[in-house]
Coordinates of C-alpha atoms in Angstrom, one line a residue:
M1 CA -2.8 -5.2 -16.6
P2 CA -2.3 -1.4 -16.8
L3 CA -0.4 0.1 -13.9
P4 CA -3.2 2.4 -12.7
E5 CA -5.5 -0.6 -12.5
A6 CA -2.8 -2.8 -10.9
V7 CA -2.3 -0.4 -8.0
A8 CA -6.0 0.2 -7.3
P9 CA -8.6 -1.9 -5.5
V10 CA -11.0 -4.0 -7.6
R11 CA -13.5 -1.7 -9.4
M12 CA -17.0 -2.1 -7.9
E13 CA -20.4 -1.5 -9.5
R14 CA -23.7 -0.7 -7.8
V15 CA -26.2 -3.3 -8.9
A16 CA -29.8 -4.3 -8.3
I17 CA -30.9 -8.0 -8.4
V18 CA -34.4 -8.2 -9.8
A19 CA -36.4 -11.4 -9.8
P20 CA -40.0 -12.6 -9.8
E21 CA -41.2 -13.3 -6.3
A22 CA -41.3 -17.0 -7.0
V23 CA -37.6 -17.3 -7.8
L24 CA -36.2 -14.6 -5.5
R25 CA -35.0 -17.2 -3.0
D26 CA -33.1 -19.1 -5.7
A27 CA -31.7 -15.9 -7.1
V28 CA -30.3 -14.9 -3.7
M29 CA -28.6 -18.3 -3.3
K30 CA -26.8 -17.6 -6.6
L31 CA -25.3 -14.5 -5.0
S32 CA -23.6 -16.4 -2.2
G33 CA -20.0 -15.3 -1.9
L34 CA -20.2 -12.9 -4.9
V35 CA -22.2 -9.8 -4.0
D36 CA -22.1 -7.4 -1.0
I37 CA -25.8 -7.2 -0.4
D38 CA -27.0 -4.2 1.6
R39 CA -28.6 -6.6 4.0
T40 CA -25.5 -8.7 4.7
D41 CA -24.5 -11.3 7.2
E42 CA -28.2 -12.4 7.7
E43 CA -30.1 -15.6 7.2
L44 CA -31.5 -16.3 3.8
E45 CA -35.0 -15.8 4.9
K46 CA -34.3 -12.4 6.4
V47 CA -32.5 -11.3 3.2
V48 CA -35.4 -12.4 1.1
A49 CA -37.9 -10.7 3.4
G50 CA -35.9 -7.4 3.2
A51 CA -36.3 -7.1 -0.6
V52 CA -38.1 -4.2 -2.1
R53 CA -41.4 -5.5 -3.8
R54 CA -43.5 -4.1 -6.6
G55 CA -46.3 -6.4 -7.3
E56 CA -44.8 -9.8 -8.3
V57 CA -41.3 -8.5 -8.7
A58 CA -38.7 -8.1 -5.9
A59 CA -35.3 -6.4 -5.9
L60 CA -32.2 -6.3 -3.7
A61 CA -29.3 -3.8 -4.0
G62 CA -25.6 -4.3 -3.4
W63 CA -22.1 -4.1 -4.8
C64 CA -20.2 -6.5 -7.0
P65 CA -16.8 -6.5 -8.7
A66 CA -17.3 -5.0 -12.2
E67 CA -15.3 -7.8 -13.8
E68 CA -17.6 -10.4 -12.2
R69 CA -20.9 -8.9 -13.2
P70 CA -21.4 -10.7 -16.5
A71 CA -20.8 -14.1 -14.9
I72 CA -23.1 -13.3 -12.0
A73 CA -25.8 -12.0 -14.4
A74 CA -25.5 -15.2 -16.4
A75 CA -25.9 -17.3 -13.2
L76 CA -29.0 -15.3 -12.2
A77 CA -30.5 -15.7 -15.7
E78 CA -30.5 -19.5 -15.1
V79 CA -33.2 -19.1 -12.5
G80 CA -35.1 -16.3 -14.3
A81 CA -33.6 -13.3 -12.4
A82 CA -31.6 -10.3 -13.7
M83 CA -28.8 -8.0 -12.5
V84 CA -29.3 -4.3 -13.3
P85 CA -26.5 -1.6 -13.0
M86 CA -27.4 1.3 -10.8
R87 CA -26.0 4.7 -10.0
A88 CA -24.0 4.7 -6.8
P89 CA -25.6 6.7 -4.0
R90 CA -24.1 10.2 -3.5
G91 CA -21.7 10.4 -0.7
V92 CA -21.4 6.6 -0.3
D93 CA -18.1 5.0 -1.3
P94 CA -18.1 1.4 -2.7
P95 CA -16.6 -1.3 -0.5
T96 CA -12.9 -2.2 -1.0
L97 CA -11.6 -5.5 -2.3
L98 CA -7.9 -5.7 -2.8
R99 CA -6.6 -7.7 -5.7
G100 CA -5.8 -11.2 -4.7
T101 CA -4.2 -12.3 -8.0
G102 CA -0.6 -13.4 -7.7
T103 CA 1.1 -15.4 -5.0
V104 CA 3.4 -12.5 -3.9
R105 CA 0.5 -10.0 -3.6
R106 CA -1.6 -12.5 -1.5
S107 CA 1.4 -13.0 0.8
F108 CA 1.8 -9.3 1.4
T109 CA -1.9 -8.4 1.7
P110 CA -2.1 -9.0 5.5
L111 CA 0.5 -6.2 6.0
V112 CA -2.1 -3.7 4.7
S113 CA -5.3 -5.3 5.9
T114 CA -4.0 -5.6 9.5
Y115 CA -3.5 -1.8 9.6
G116 CA -7.0 -1.1 8.2
T117 CA -9.2 -1.2 5.1
V118 CA -7.8 0.8 2.1
P119 CA -10.3 3.5 1.0
Y120 CA -11.9 2.6 -2.3
Q121 CA -10.4 5.6 -4.1
D122 CA -6.9 5.2 -2.7
V123 CA -3.8 3.5 -4.1
D124 CA -3.4 -0.2 -3.1
P125 CA 0.1 -0.1 -1.5
T126 CA 0.4 -3.9 -1.0
L127 CA 3.4 -4.5 -3.2
L128 CA 5.2 -1.4 -2.1
A129 CA 4.5 -2.1 1.5
G130 CA 5.8 -5.7 1.1
A131 CA 9.0 -4.5 -0.6
A132 CA 9.6 -1.8 2.2
Y133 CA 9.0 -4.4 4.9
V134 CA 11.5 -7.0 3.6
L135 CA 14.1 -4.2 3.0
M136 CA 13.8 -3.0 6.6
F137 CA 13.8 -6.5 8.0
G138 CA 16.9 -7.5 6.0
M139 CA 18.8 -4.4 7.2
M140 CA 18.1 -5.3 10.9
F141 CA 18.6 -9.0 10.4
G142 CA 21.6 -8.9 8.2
D143 CA 23.2 -12.3 8.4
A144 CA 23.8 -14.5 5.3
G145 CA 23.6 -17.8 7.1
Q146 CA 20.5 -17.0 9.1
G147 CA 18.9 -15.4 6.0
L148 CA 19.4 -18.7 4.1
L149 CA 17.7 -20.5 7.0
L150 CA 14.7 -18.2 6.5
V151 CA 14.8 -19.1 2.8
A152 CA 14.8 -22.8 3.8
V153 CA 11.8 -22.1 6.0
A154 CA 10.0 -20.5 3.1
A155 CA 10.7 -23.6 1.0
L156 CA 9.2 -25.8 3.7
L157 CA 6.1 -23.6 3.9
R158 CA 5.7 -24.0 0.2
T159 CA 6.2 -27.8 -0.1
W160 CA 5.5 -29.5 3.2
S161 CA 1.8 -30.5 3.5
R162 CA 1.8 -30.3 7.3
L163 CA 2.4 -26.6 6.9
A164 CA -0.3 -26.1 4.3
R165 CA -2.3 -23.6 6.4
W166 CA 0.7 -21.1 6.3
R167 CA 1.6 -21.8 2.7
S168 CA 0.4 -18.5 1.4
A169 CA 3.1 -16.8 3.6
W170 CA 6.1 -18.4 1.8
P171 CA 6.9 -15.5 -0.6
F172 CA 6.9 -13.1 2.4
V173 CA 9.3 -15.3 4.4
A174 CA 11.4 -15.9 1.3
G175 CA 11.7 -12.2 0.6
A176 CA 12.7 -11.5 4.2
G177 CA 15.3 -14.3 4.0
A178 CA 16.7 -13.0 0.7
A179 CA 17.0 -9.5 2.0
S180 CA 18.7 -10.7 5.2
T181 CA 21.1 -12.8 3.1
L182 CA 22.0 -9.8 0.9
F183 CA 22.7 -7.5 3.9
G184 CA 24.6 -10.3 5.5
V185 CA 26.9 -10.3 2.5
L186 CA 27.2 -6.5 2.7
Y187 CA 28.0 -6.8 6.4
G188 CA 30.3 -9.8 6.2
E189 CA 28.1 -11.8 8.5
F190 CA 27.5 -15.6 8.1
F191 CA 26.3 -16.9 11.5
G192 CA 28.3 -14.1 12.9
P193 CA 31.7 -12.8 11.9
T194 CA 33.0 -16.2 10.9
G195 CA 34.9 -15.0 7.9
V196 CA 33.0 -17.2 5.5
V197 CA 31.9 -14.1 3.6
P198 CA 34.0 -10.9 3.5
A199 CA 32.3 -7.6 4.3
V200 CA 31.4 -6.2 0.8
W201 CA 30.3 -2.8 2.2
V202 CA 30.7 -2.2 5.9
D203 CA 31.5 -4.1 9.1
P204 CA 28.7 -2.9 11.4
L205 CA 30.8 -3.0 14.6
E206 CA 33.8 -1.3 12.9
D207 CA 31.9 1.6 11.4
P208 CA 28.5 2.0 13.2
V209 CA 28.2 5.7 12.3
L210 CA 28.2 4.9 8.6
L211 CA 25.5 2.2 9.2
L212 CA 23.4 4.7 11.2
G213 CA 23.6 7.2 8.4
A214 CA 22.6 4.6 5.9
G215 CA 19.6 3.6 8.1
V216 CA 18.4 7.3 8.2
A217 CA 19.0 7.6 4.4
A218 CA 17.0 4.5 3.7
G219 CA 14.2 5.9 5.9
A220 CA 14.3 9.1 3.9
V221 CA 13.8 7.2 0.7
L222 CA 10.9 5.2 2.1
L223 CA 9.3 8.4 3.6
A224 CA 9.6 10.1 0.2
A225 CA 7.8 7.1 -1.4
A226 CA 5.1 7.3 1.2
Y227 CA 4.6 11.0 0.6
A228 CA 4.3 10.3 -3.2
V229 CA 1.6 7.8 -2.6
A230 CA -0.1 10.0 0.0
I231 CA -0.3 12.9 -2.4
V232 CA -2.1 10.8 -5.0
N233 CA -4.5 9.6 -2.2
R234 CA -5.2 13.1 -1.0
W235 CA -5.9 14.2 -4.6
R236 CA -8.4 11.3 -5.1
E237 CA -10.0 11.9 -1.7
G238 CA -10.5 15.6 -1.9
G239 CA -9.1 17.1 -5.1
P240 CA -6.1 19.3 -5.7
R241 CA -6.8 21.6 -2.7
L242 CA -6.5 18.7 -0.2
A243 CA -3.5 17.3 -2.1
V244 CA -1.7 20.7 -1.8
Y245 CA -2.5 21.8 1.8
A246 CA -2.7 18.5 3.7
A247 CA 0.1 17.6 6.1
S248 CA 0.5 14.3 4.3
G249 CA 0.2 16.0 0.9
I250 CA 2.4 18.4 -1.0
A251 CA 2.8 20.7 2.1
G252 CA 4.1 17.9 4.3
A253 CA 6.3 16.5 1.5
A254 CA 7.9 19.9 0.9
L255 CA 8.6 20.3 4.7
F256 CA 10.1 16.8 4.7
L257 CA 12.3 17.4 1.7
G258 CA 13.3 20.8 3.1
I259 CA 14.4 19.3 6.5
A260 CA 16.2 16.5 4.7
G261 CA 17.9 19.1 2.4
V262 CA 19.1 21.2 5.4
A263 CA 20.4 18.1 7.2
G264 CA 22.1 16.8 4.1
G265 CA 23.6 20.2 3.2
L266 CA 25.0 20.6 6.7
L267 CA 26.5 17.1 6.6
L268 CA 28.1 17.7 3.2
H269 CA 29.0 21.4 4.0
A270 CA 27.0 22.5 0.9
D271 CA 25.6 26.0 1.6
L272 CA 23.4 26.1 -1.5
V273 CA 21.8 22.8 -0.5
V274 CA 21.1 24.2 3.0
V275 CA 19.5 27.3 1.6
G276 CA 17.4 25.4 -0.9
G277 CA 16.3 23.1 1.8
A278 CA 15.4 25.9 4.1
V279 CA 13.3 27.7 1.4
T280 CA 11.5 24.4 0.6
A281 CA 10.8 23.8 4.3
V282 CA 9.4 27.3 4.8
A283 CA 7.2 26.9 1.7
G284 CA 5.9 23.6 3.1
L285 CA 5.2 25.3 6.4
V286 CA 3.3 28.1 4.7
L287 CA 1.1 25.7 2.8
A288 CA 0.5 23.5 5.8
G289 CA -0.3 26.6 7.9
V290 CA -2.9 27.7 5.4
G291 CA -4.5 24.2 5.5
F292 CA -4.5 24.1 9.3
A293 CA -6.0 27.6 9.5
A294 CA -8.8 26.7 7.0
E295 CA -9.5 23.5 8.9
S296 CA -9.7 25.3 12.3
G297 CA -12.2 27.8 11.0
G298 CA -10.2 30.9 11.4
G299 CA -10.2 33.5 14.2
A300 CA -7.7 33.9 17.0
A301 CA -8.4 30.4 18.4
G302 CA -8.0 28.9 14.9
V303 CA -4.6 30.7 14.4
A304 CA -3.4 29.5 17.7
Q305 CA -4.4 25.9 16.8
A306 CA -2.7 26.2 13.5
V307 CA 0.5 27.4 15.2
V308 CA 0.5 24.4 17.5
Q309 CA -0.1 22.1 14.6
L310 CA 2.8 23.6 12.7
F311 CA 5.1 23.0 15.6
D312 CA 3.8 19.5 15.9
I313 CA 4.3 18.7 12.2
V314 CA 7.9 19.9 12.4
I315 CA 8.7 17.8 15.4
R316 CA 7.0 14.7 14.0
T317 CA 8.7 15.0 10.6
G318 CA 12.1 15.2 12.1
S319 CA 11.5 12.5 14.7
N320 CA 10.0 10.2 12.1
L321 CA 13.1 10.5 9.9
V322 CA 15.4 9.9 12.9
S323 CA 13.3 6.9 13.9
F324 CA 14.7 5.0 11.0
A325 CA 18.1 4.9 12.7
R326 CA 16.7 1.8 14.4
L327 CA 17.3 0.0 11.1
A328 CA 21.0 0.3 11.9
A329 CA 20.7 0.1 15.7
F330 CA 19.1 -3.3 15.6
G331 CA 21.5 -4.4 12.9
L332 CA 24.3 -3.5 15.2
V333 CA 22.7 -5.5 18.0
H334 CA 22.4 -8.5 15.8
A335 CA 26.0 -8.2 14.7
A336 CA 27.1 -7.8 18.4
I337 CA 25.3 -10.9 19.5
G338 CA 26.8 -12.8 16.6
S339 CA 30.3 -11.5 17.5
V340 CA 29.9 -12.6 21.2
V341 CA 28.8 -16.1 20.1
W342 CA 31.7 -16.4 17.7
L343 CA 34.3 -15.1 20.2
G344 CA 33.1 -17.6 22.8
T345 CA 33.1 -20.4 20.2
T346 CA 36.7 -19.7 19.1
A347 CA 37.9 -19.4 22.7
L348 CA 36.4 -22.8 23.7
A349 CA 37.7 -24.5 20.5
G350 CA 41.3 -24.2 21.7
H351 CA 40.9 -26.4 24.7
G352 CA 41.1 -29.9 23.4
V353 CA 38.3 -32.3 22.4
A354 CA 36.0 -31.3 25.2
G355 CA 36.6 -27.7 24.2
V356 CA 35.6 -28.4 20.6
G357 CA 32.4 -30.1 21.7
A358 CA 31.6 -27.2 24.0
A359 CA 32.4 -24.8 21.1
V360 CA 30.0 -26.5 18.7
F361 CA 27.3 -26.6 21.4
L362 CA 27.7 -22.9 22.1
F363 CA 27.8 -22.0 18.4
L364 CA 24.6 -23.9 17.7
L365 CA 22.8 -22.7 20.8
G366 CA 23.9 -19.1 20.4
N367 CA 22.8 -18.9 16.8
A368 CA 19.5 -20.6 17.6
L369 CA 18.8 -18.0 20.3
A370 CA 20.0 -15.1 18.0
F371 CA 17.9 -16.4 15.1
S372 CA 14.7 -16.7 17.1
L373 CA 15.0 -13.5 19.2
E374 CA 16.4 -11.2 16.6
A375 CA 14.0 -12.4 13.9
L376 CA 11.1 -11.6 16.3
V377 CA 12.6 -8.2 17.2
A378 CA 13.3 -7.3 13.5
A379 CA 9.8 -8.4 12.5
I380 CA 8.2 -6.2 15.1
Q381 CA 10.3 -3.2 14.5
A382 CA 9.8 -3.4 10.7
L383 CA 6.1 -3.6 11.3
R384 CA 6.3 -0.6 13.7
L385 CA 8.1 1.5 11.1
E386 CA 5.7 0.4 8.4
F387 CA 2.6 1.3 10.4
Y388 CA 3.6 4.4 12.3
E389 CA 6.0 6.1 9.9
L390 CA 4.7 5.1 6.4
F391 CA 1.1 4.1 6.6
S392 CA 0.2 7.0 8.9
R393 CA 1.0 9.2 5.9
V394 CA -0.5 7.1 3.2
F395 CA -3.9 6.7 4.9
E396 CA -6.0 9.4 6.5
I397 CA -9.4 7.7 6.2
E398 CA -10.5 4.1 6.3
G399 CA -12.6 2.3 3.8
R400 CA -15.3 -0.4 4.2
P401 CA -14.3 -3.9 3.3
F402 CA -16.1 -5.9 0.6
R403 CA -18.1 -8.5 2.5
P404 CA -20.1 -10.7 0.1
W405 CA -23.2 -12.4 1.5
Y406 CA -22.8 -16.0 2.3
G407 CA -25.9 -18.1 3.1
E408 CA -27.6 -21.4 2.8
A409 CA -31.1 -22.5 3.1
R410 CA -32.4 -23.0 6.7

């Protein structure tokens, strides 16, 4: 499947279902679960009664997936009805149906659908959103041992029949577990600082500043990706003008890159980077200011509103970037809890047989509590960052979900 098609919602076509009055009822039944009829979520008799009639012929309008139209038309032909392509009404967007092919995509789809319905013309960010989520979760829940437990949970979801209702979530859980295992190896954490795996990159408690910087840097990369998708969406929604001047378009992206450049230049003591970042940020502010002024309608009140909005976008952009420091902060909390449990375990283990038994109990209980509490916290915080920092840029409008009519004779 070509990339542009793979990252877009299912293409819809506006269609009319035309049938002789005598077979209209049978034709409508053929559409159950396939076509979003304009008169949806109603009883069969009401749908039939709402058809447009010309003599002995009746018609209903709706939307169907373009790739499904030949099969639906063939099914209608069996009862003497037909499906006719129509021109979409001006100013009316088709309903959105995200692609459900692929186990991984289906597992990540609730991340997007929980936030809202993707507009029909926008990019479908399902796979990108899933990858970003598991990355953020893994950074906050970095423990190789507990990550492997999550992978084991994913295996149970996939294979155990009693968990069949949650089976579709197994790739999501497996991805989160794999990311946690990877970061656990980088941190040297295996059910705490047990020494089973050495710290390949950094010990969170030994160098928290490095970890905090890495969290902000990871957030900068994710925000840059969100701006890239948002620019494409603004272009599709309103053309090049909206893509350039929108706060989530090129204007906002330039401001973000400029602020990141200034911060990075100051950190690295690179004057040219600071100057380049400042120029880029000013250019972004100018573009955003033009957009805000045009949106406000001009005049003194419009200029004042634009100034307030410019101040707001600067504050929000900086705070959104810093917000990703929580990736490191919660990773530090997780490491600290693991360290406390391990210190208590080793202290008890040196007091004879009873001490060893108490140490084993503390180790199991402490890790069970850390696993349950920290997994919940990391899951919530990753979702918070996904929705408020990333999706708030990617989406500015909401689409209408594809709701095929389901009915049965009554």
